[in-house]
């Protein structure tokens, strides 16, 4: 058996405490970037002391994502105490340093489930100016946009797959003029260059290319 552990290996027997885990998407188990055994490319482990305290569900997800090179997946990913658990763990303190803590046996690894699309979001884009898509009639002189577009703030950093898309859709508008009692409503077809992006709250949606600054990194 070939062990392929972390470069930061514990040196004392008292430090030999690992958290074993598997990463899944809706398509099944995902190969680990740091498998424990070359014969099982899916099972991975973290040296428990690598997890930044306080030990919480979020800090453990952060650590897993760092090792697996999916830095944004902790936002929407769900952590399960073992592969047989039916419900994800709630945010809060967790025990990983004790001899019977979470994921302490390779036969009972924790499960981290992430949306497959998030694994492609390895690039970053920066928002140039704040923008909220108008989706009702409270600002009648503005075009109304689908809820598929993200509300963004200036200098916000978004995760993206880096693919520039051309979205062709009908854009609805509603305009009220001072000399008209009834508003004018209509639709206009428009082609928009957009990126599909994920923000820090876990919201997935489109962002216009012209609302970004700098290059995709």
CSV table of C-alpha atoms in Angstrom, one decimal:
chain,number,residue,atom,x,y,z
A,1,UNK,CA,0.0,0.0,0.0
A,2,UNK,CA,1.3,3.4,-1.0
A,3,UNK,CA,0.7,6.2,1.5
A,4,UNK,CA,0.4,9.7,-0.1
A,5,UNK,CA,-0.2,11.9,2.9
A,6,UNK,CA,0.3,15.6,3.5
A,7,UNK,CA,3.7,17.1,3.4
A,8,UNK,CA,3.0,18.4,6.9
A,9,UNK,CA,3.1,15.1,8.7
A,10,UNK,CA,2.9,14.7,12.5
A,11,UNK,CA,6.1,13.6,14.2
A,12,UNK,CA,4.9,12.5,17.6
A,13,UNK,CA,2.6,9.5,18.3
A,14,UNK,CA,0.3,11.8,20.3
A,15,UNK,CA,-0.2,13.9,17.1
A,16,UNK,CA,-1.3,10.9,15.0
A,17,UNK,CA,-4.8,12.1,14.7
A,18,UNK,CA,-6.4,12.4,11.2
A,19,UNK,CA,-9.8,13.3,9.9
A,20,UNK,CA,-10.7,11.0,7.0
A,21,UNK,CA,-13.2,12.2,4.3
A,22,UNK,CA,-14.6,11.7,0.9
A,23,UNK,CA,-15.7,14.4,-1.5
A,24,UNK,CA,-18.9,13.8,-3.6
A,25,UNK,CA,-20.9,15.7,-6.2
A,26,UNK,CA,-24.2,14.7,-7.7
A,27,UNK,CA,-22.2,12.6,-10.2
A,28,UNK,CA,-20.6,10.5,-7.4
A,29,UNK,CA,-17.3,10.4,-5.6
A,30,UNK,CA,-14.6,12.8,-6.7
A,31,UNK,CA,-10.9,11.8,-6.9
A,32,UNK,CA,-8.9,13.4,-4.1
A,33,UNK,CA,-5.9,15.6,-4.8
A,34,UNK,CA,-4.3,14.0,-1.8
A,35,UNK,CA,-5.4,10.3,-1.5
A,36,UNK,CA,-4.3,8.2,1.4
A,37,UNK,CA,-3.8,5.1,-0.6
A,38,UNK,CA,-2.9,4.9,-4.3
A,39,UNK,CA,-5.3,2.0,-4.6
A,40,UNK,CA,-8.2,4.1,-3.5
A,41,UNK,CA,-8.0,7.6,-5.2
A,42,UNK,CA,-11.1,8.9,-3.4
A,43,UNK,CA,-10.3,8.5,0.3
A,44,UNK,CA,-8.4,11.4,1.8
A,45,UNK,CA,-7.3,12.6,5.2
A,46,UNK,CA,-6.3,15.8,7.0
A,47,UNK,CA,-4.0,16.0,9.9
A,48,UNK,CA,-6.4,17.2,12.6
A,49,UNK,CA,-4.0,20.0,13.8
A,50,UNK,CA,-4.0,21.4,10.2
A,51,UNK,CA,-7.6,22.7,10.8
A,52,UNK,CA,-7.6,26.3,12.0
A,53,UNK,CA,-9.2,26.7,15.4
A,54,UNK,CA,-11.9,27.2,16.5
A,55,UNK,CA,-12.8,23.8,15.1
A,56,UNK,CA,-16.2,24.4,13.4
A,57,UNK,CA,-18.0,22.9,10.4
A,58,UNK,CA,-16.9,25.9,8.3
A,59,UNK,CA,-13.2,25.7,9.4
A,60,UNK,CA,-13.1,22.0,8.5
A,61,UNK,CA,-14.7,22.7,5.1
A,62,UNK,CA,-12.2,25.5,4.5
A,63,UNK,CA,-9.4,23.1,5.1
A,64,UNK,CA,-10.8,20.4,2.9
A,65,UNK,CA,-11.4,22.9,0.1
A,66,UNK,CA,-7.8,24.1,0.4
A,67,UNK,CA,-6.4,20.6,0.1
A,68,UNK,CA,-8.7,19.7,-2.7
A,69,UNK,CA,-8.1,23.0,-4.6
A,70,UNK,CA,-11.8,23.9,-4.6
A,71,UNK,CA,-11.6,27.1,-2.5
A,72,UNK,CA,-15.1,28.3,-3.1
A,73,UNK,CA,-17.0,25.0,-2.5
A,74,UNK,CA,-17.2,25.6,1.3
A,75,UNK,CA,-19.8,28.2,0.6
A,76,UNK,CA,-22.5,25.8,-0.7
A,77,UNK,CA,-20.9,22.4,0.2
A,78,UNK,CA,-22.5,20.3,2.9
A,79,UNK,CA,-20.6,18.3,5.4
A,80,UNK,CA,-21.9,15.0,6.8
A,81,UNK,CA,-20.5,13.3,9.9
A,82,UNK,CA,-20.1,10.0,7.9
A,83,UNK,CA,-21.1,8.5,4.6
A,84,UNK,CA,-24.2,7.0,6.1
A,85,UNK,CA,-25.6,10.2,7.6
A,86,UNK,CA,-28.9,11.5,6.1
A,87,UNK,CA,-28.7,15.1,7.2
A,88,UNK,CA,-25.8,17.6,6.9
A,89,UNK,CA,-24.1,19.0,10.0
A,90,UNK,CA,-25.2,22.3,11.4
A,91,UNK,CA,-22.7,25.1,11.9
A,92,UNK,CA,-21.1,25.0,15.3
A,93,UNK,CA,-18.1,23.5,17.2
A,94,UNK,CA,-17.0,20.0,16.3
A,95,UNK,CA,-14.7,17.5,18.0
A,96,UNK,CA,-11.8,16.3,15.8
A,97,UNK,CA,-8.8,16.1,18.2
A,98,UNK,CA,-10.1,13.3,20.4
A,99,UNK,CA,-9.4,9.6,19.8
A,100,UNK,CA,-13.0,9.1,18.8
A,101,UNK,CA,-13.7,12.4,17.0
A,102,UNK,CA,-15.4,12.9,13.6
A,103,UNK,CA,-13.8,10.9,10.8
A,104,UNK,CA,-11.3,9.2,13.0
A,105,UNK,CA,-11.4,5.9,11.1
A,106,UNK,CA,-10.8,5.4,7.4
A,107,UNK,CA,-13.7,2.9,7.5
A,108,UNK,CA,-16.0,5.7,8.7
A,109,UNK,CA,-14.9,8.8,6.7
A,110,UNK,CA,-16.8,12.1,6.7
A,111,UNK,CA,-18.6,13.1,3.5
A,112,UNK,CA,-18.3,16.5,1.9
A,113,UNK,CA,-20.9,17.0,-0.9
A,114,UNK,CA,-20.5,19.9,-3.3
A,115,UNK,CA,-22.4,21.0,-6.5
A,116,UNK,CA,-20.4,19.7,-9.5
A,117,UNK,CA,-20.6,23.1,-11.1
A,118,UNK,CA,-18.7,24.7,-8.2
A,119,UNK,CA,-15.7,22.6,-9.0
A,120,UNK,CA,-15.3,24.5,-12.3
A,121,UNK,CA,-15.3,27.9,-10.6
A,122,UNK,CA,-11.5,28.3,-10.2
A,123,UNK,CA,-11.2,31.8,-11.6
A,124,UNK,CA,-11.9,35.2,-10.0
A,125,UNK,CA,-13.5,38.4,-11.3
A,126,UNK,CA,-13.8,41.8,-9.6
A,127,UNK,CA,-16.9,44.0,-9.7
A,128,UNK,CA,-16.3,47.6,-10.9
A,129,UNK,CA,-19.5,49.2,-9.5
A,130,UNK,CA,-22.4,48.3,-7.4
A,131,UNK,CA,-25.6,47.2,-9.2
A,132,UNK,CA,-29.0,45.8,-8.2
A,133,UNK,CA,-31.2,44.3,-11.0
A,134,UNK,CA,-34.6,45.9,-10.8
A,135,UNK,CA,-37.2,43.1,-10.7
A,136,UNK,CA,-40.5,45.0,-9.9
A,137,UNK,CA,-42.3,48.3,-10.7
A,138,UNK,CA,-40.9,50.4,-7.9
A,139,UNK,CA,-38.4,52.1,-10.3
A,140,UNK,CA,-40.5,52.2,-13.4
A,141,UNK,CA,-38.0,54.1,-15.6
A,142,UNK,CA,-35.5,51.2,-15.4
A,143,UNK,CA,-35.3,48.0,-17.3
A,144,UNK,CA,-36.3,45.0,-15.3
A,145,UNK,CA,-34.0,42.0,-15.2
A,146,UNK,CA,-34.5,38.3,-14.4
A,147,UNK,CA,-33.6,37.1,-10.9
A,148,UNK,CA,-30.8,35.1,-12.7
A,149,UNK,CA,-28.6,38.2,-12.4
A,150,UNK,CA,-26.6,38.8,-9.2
A,151,UNK,CA,-26.8,41.9,-7.1
A,152,UNK,CA,-23.2,43.1,-6.6
A,153,UNK,CA,-21.2,45.7,-4.8
A,154,UNK,CA,-18.1,47.6,-5.8
A,155,UNK,CA,-14.8,45.7,-5.5
A,156,UNK,CA,-16.7,42.5,-4.7
A,157,UNK,CA,-14.7,39.4,-5.8
A,158,UNK,CA,-16.8,36.6,-7.5
A,159,UNK,CA,-15.8,33.1,-8.4
A,160,UNK,CA,-16.4,32.0,-12.0
A,161,UNK,CA,-15.5,29.4,-14.6
A,162,UNK,CA,-14.1,32.1,-16.8
A,163,UNK,CA,-16.4,31.4,-19.7
A,164,UNK,CA,-17.8,34.5,-21.4
A,165,UNK,CA,-21.4,33.7,-22.5
A,166,UNK,CA,-23.8,35.4,-24.8
A,167,UNK,CA,-27.2,35.5,-23.2
A,168,UNK,CA,-30.1,36.2,-25.6
A,169,UNK,CA,-33.3,37.0,-23.8
A,170,UNK,CA,-36.3,39.3,-23.7
A,171,UNK,CA,-35.8,42.3,-21.5
A,172,UNK,CA,-39.0,43.8,-20.0
A,173,UNK,CA,-39.4,47.4,-19.3
A,174,UNK,CA,-42.0,49.7,-17.8
A,175,UNK,CA,-41.9,53.5,-18.2
A,176,UNK,CA,-44.1,56.1,-16.7
A,177,UNK,CA,-44.2,59.5,-18.4
A,178,UNK,CA,-45.5,62.7,-16.6
A,179,UNK,CA,-48.2,63.4,-19.1
A,180,UNK,CA,-49.5,59.8,-19.3
A,181,UNK,CA,-51.9,58.3,-16.8
A,182,UNK,CA,-51.0,54.7,-17.7
A,183,UNK,CA,-47.4,53.4,-17.9
A,184,UNK,CA,-46.0,52.2,-21.1
A,185,UNK,CA,-45.0,48.5,-20.9
A,186,UNK,CA,-43.1,46.4,-23.5
A,187,UNK,CA,-40.3,44.0,-24.2
A,188,UNK,CA,-37.1,44.3,-26.1
A,189,UNK,CA,-34.7,41.6,-27.2
A,190,UNK,CA,-31.1,42.1,-26.1
A,191,UNK,CA,-27.9,40.1,-26.4
A,192,UNK,CA,-25.7,40.4,-23.3
A,193,UNK,CA,-22.1,39.2,-22.6
A,194,UNK,CA,-22.1,37.7,-19.2
A,195,UNK,CA,-20.2,35.5,-16.8
A,196,UNK,CA,-21.8,32.9,-14.6
A,197,UNK,CA,-20.5,33.7,-11.1
A,198,UNK,CA,-20.8,32.7,-7.5
A,199,UNK,CA,-20.7,35.2,-4.7
A,200,UNK,CA,-19.6,34.9,-1.0
A,201,UNK,CA,-23.2,34.2,0.1
A,202,UNK,CA,-23.5,31.2,-2.2
A,203,UNK,CA,-25.7,32.9,-4.8
A,204,UNK,CA,-25.2,31.7,-8.3
A,205,UNK,CA,-26.1,34.0,-11.2
A,206,UNK,CA,-25.0,36.1,-14.2
A,207,UNK,CA,-22.9,39.3,-14.1
A,208,UNK,CA,-22.5,41.6,-17.1
A,209,UNK,CA,-19.0,41.8,-18.6
A,210,UNK,CA,-19.1,45.6,-18.6
A,211,UNK,CA,-19.7,45.7,-14.8
A,212,UNK,CA,-16.3,44.1,-14.1
A,213,UNK,CA,-12.8,45.6,-13.9
A,214,UNK,CA,-9.5,44.0,-14.7
A,215,UNK,CA,-9.1,40.6,-16.2
A,216,UNK,CA,-10.3,37.2,-15.2
A,217,UNK,CA,-7.6,35.6,-12.9
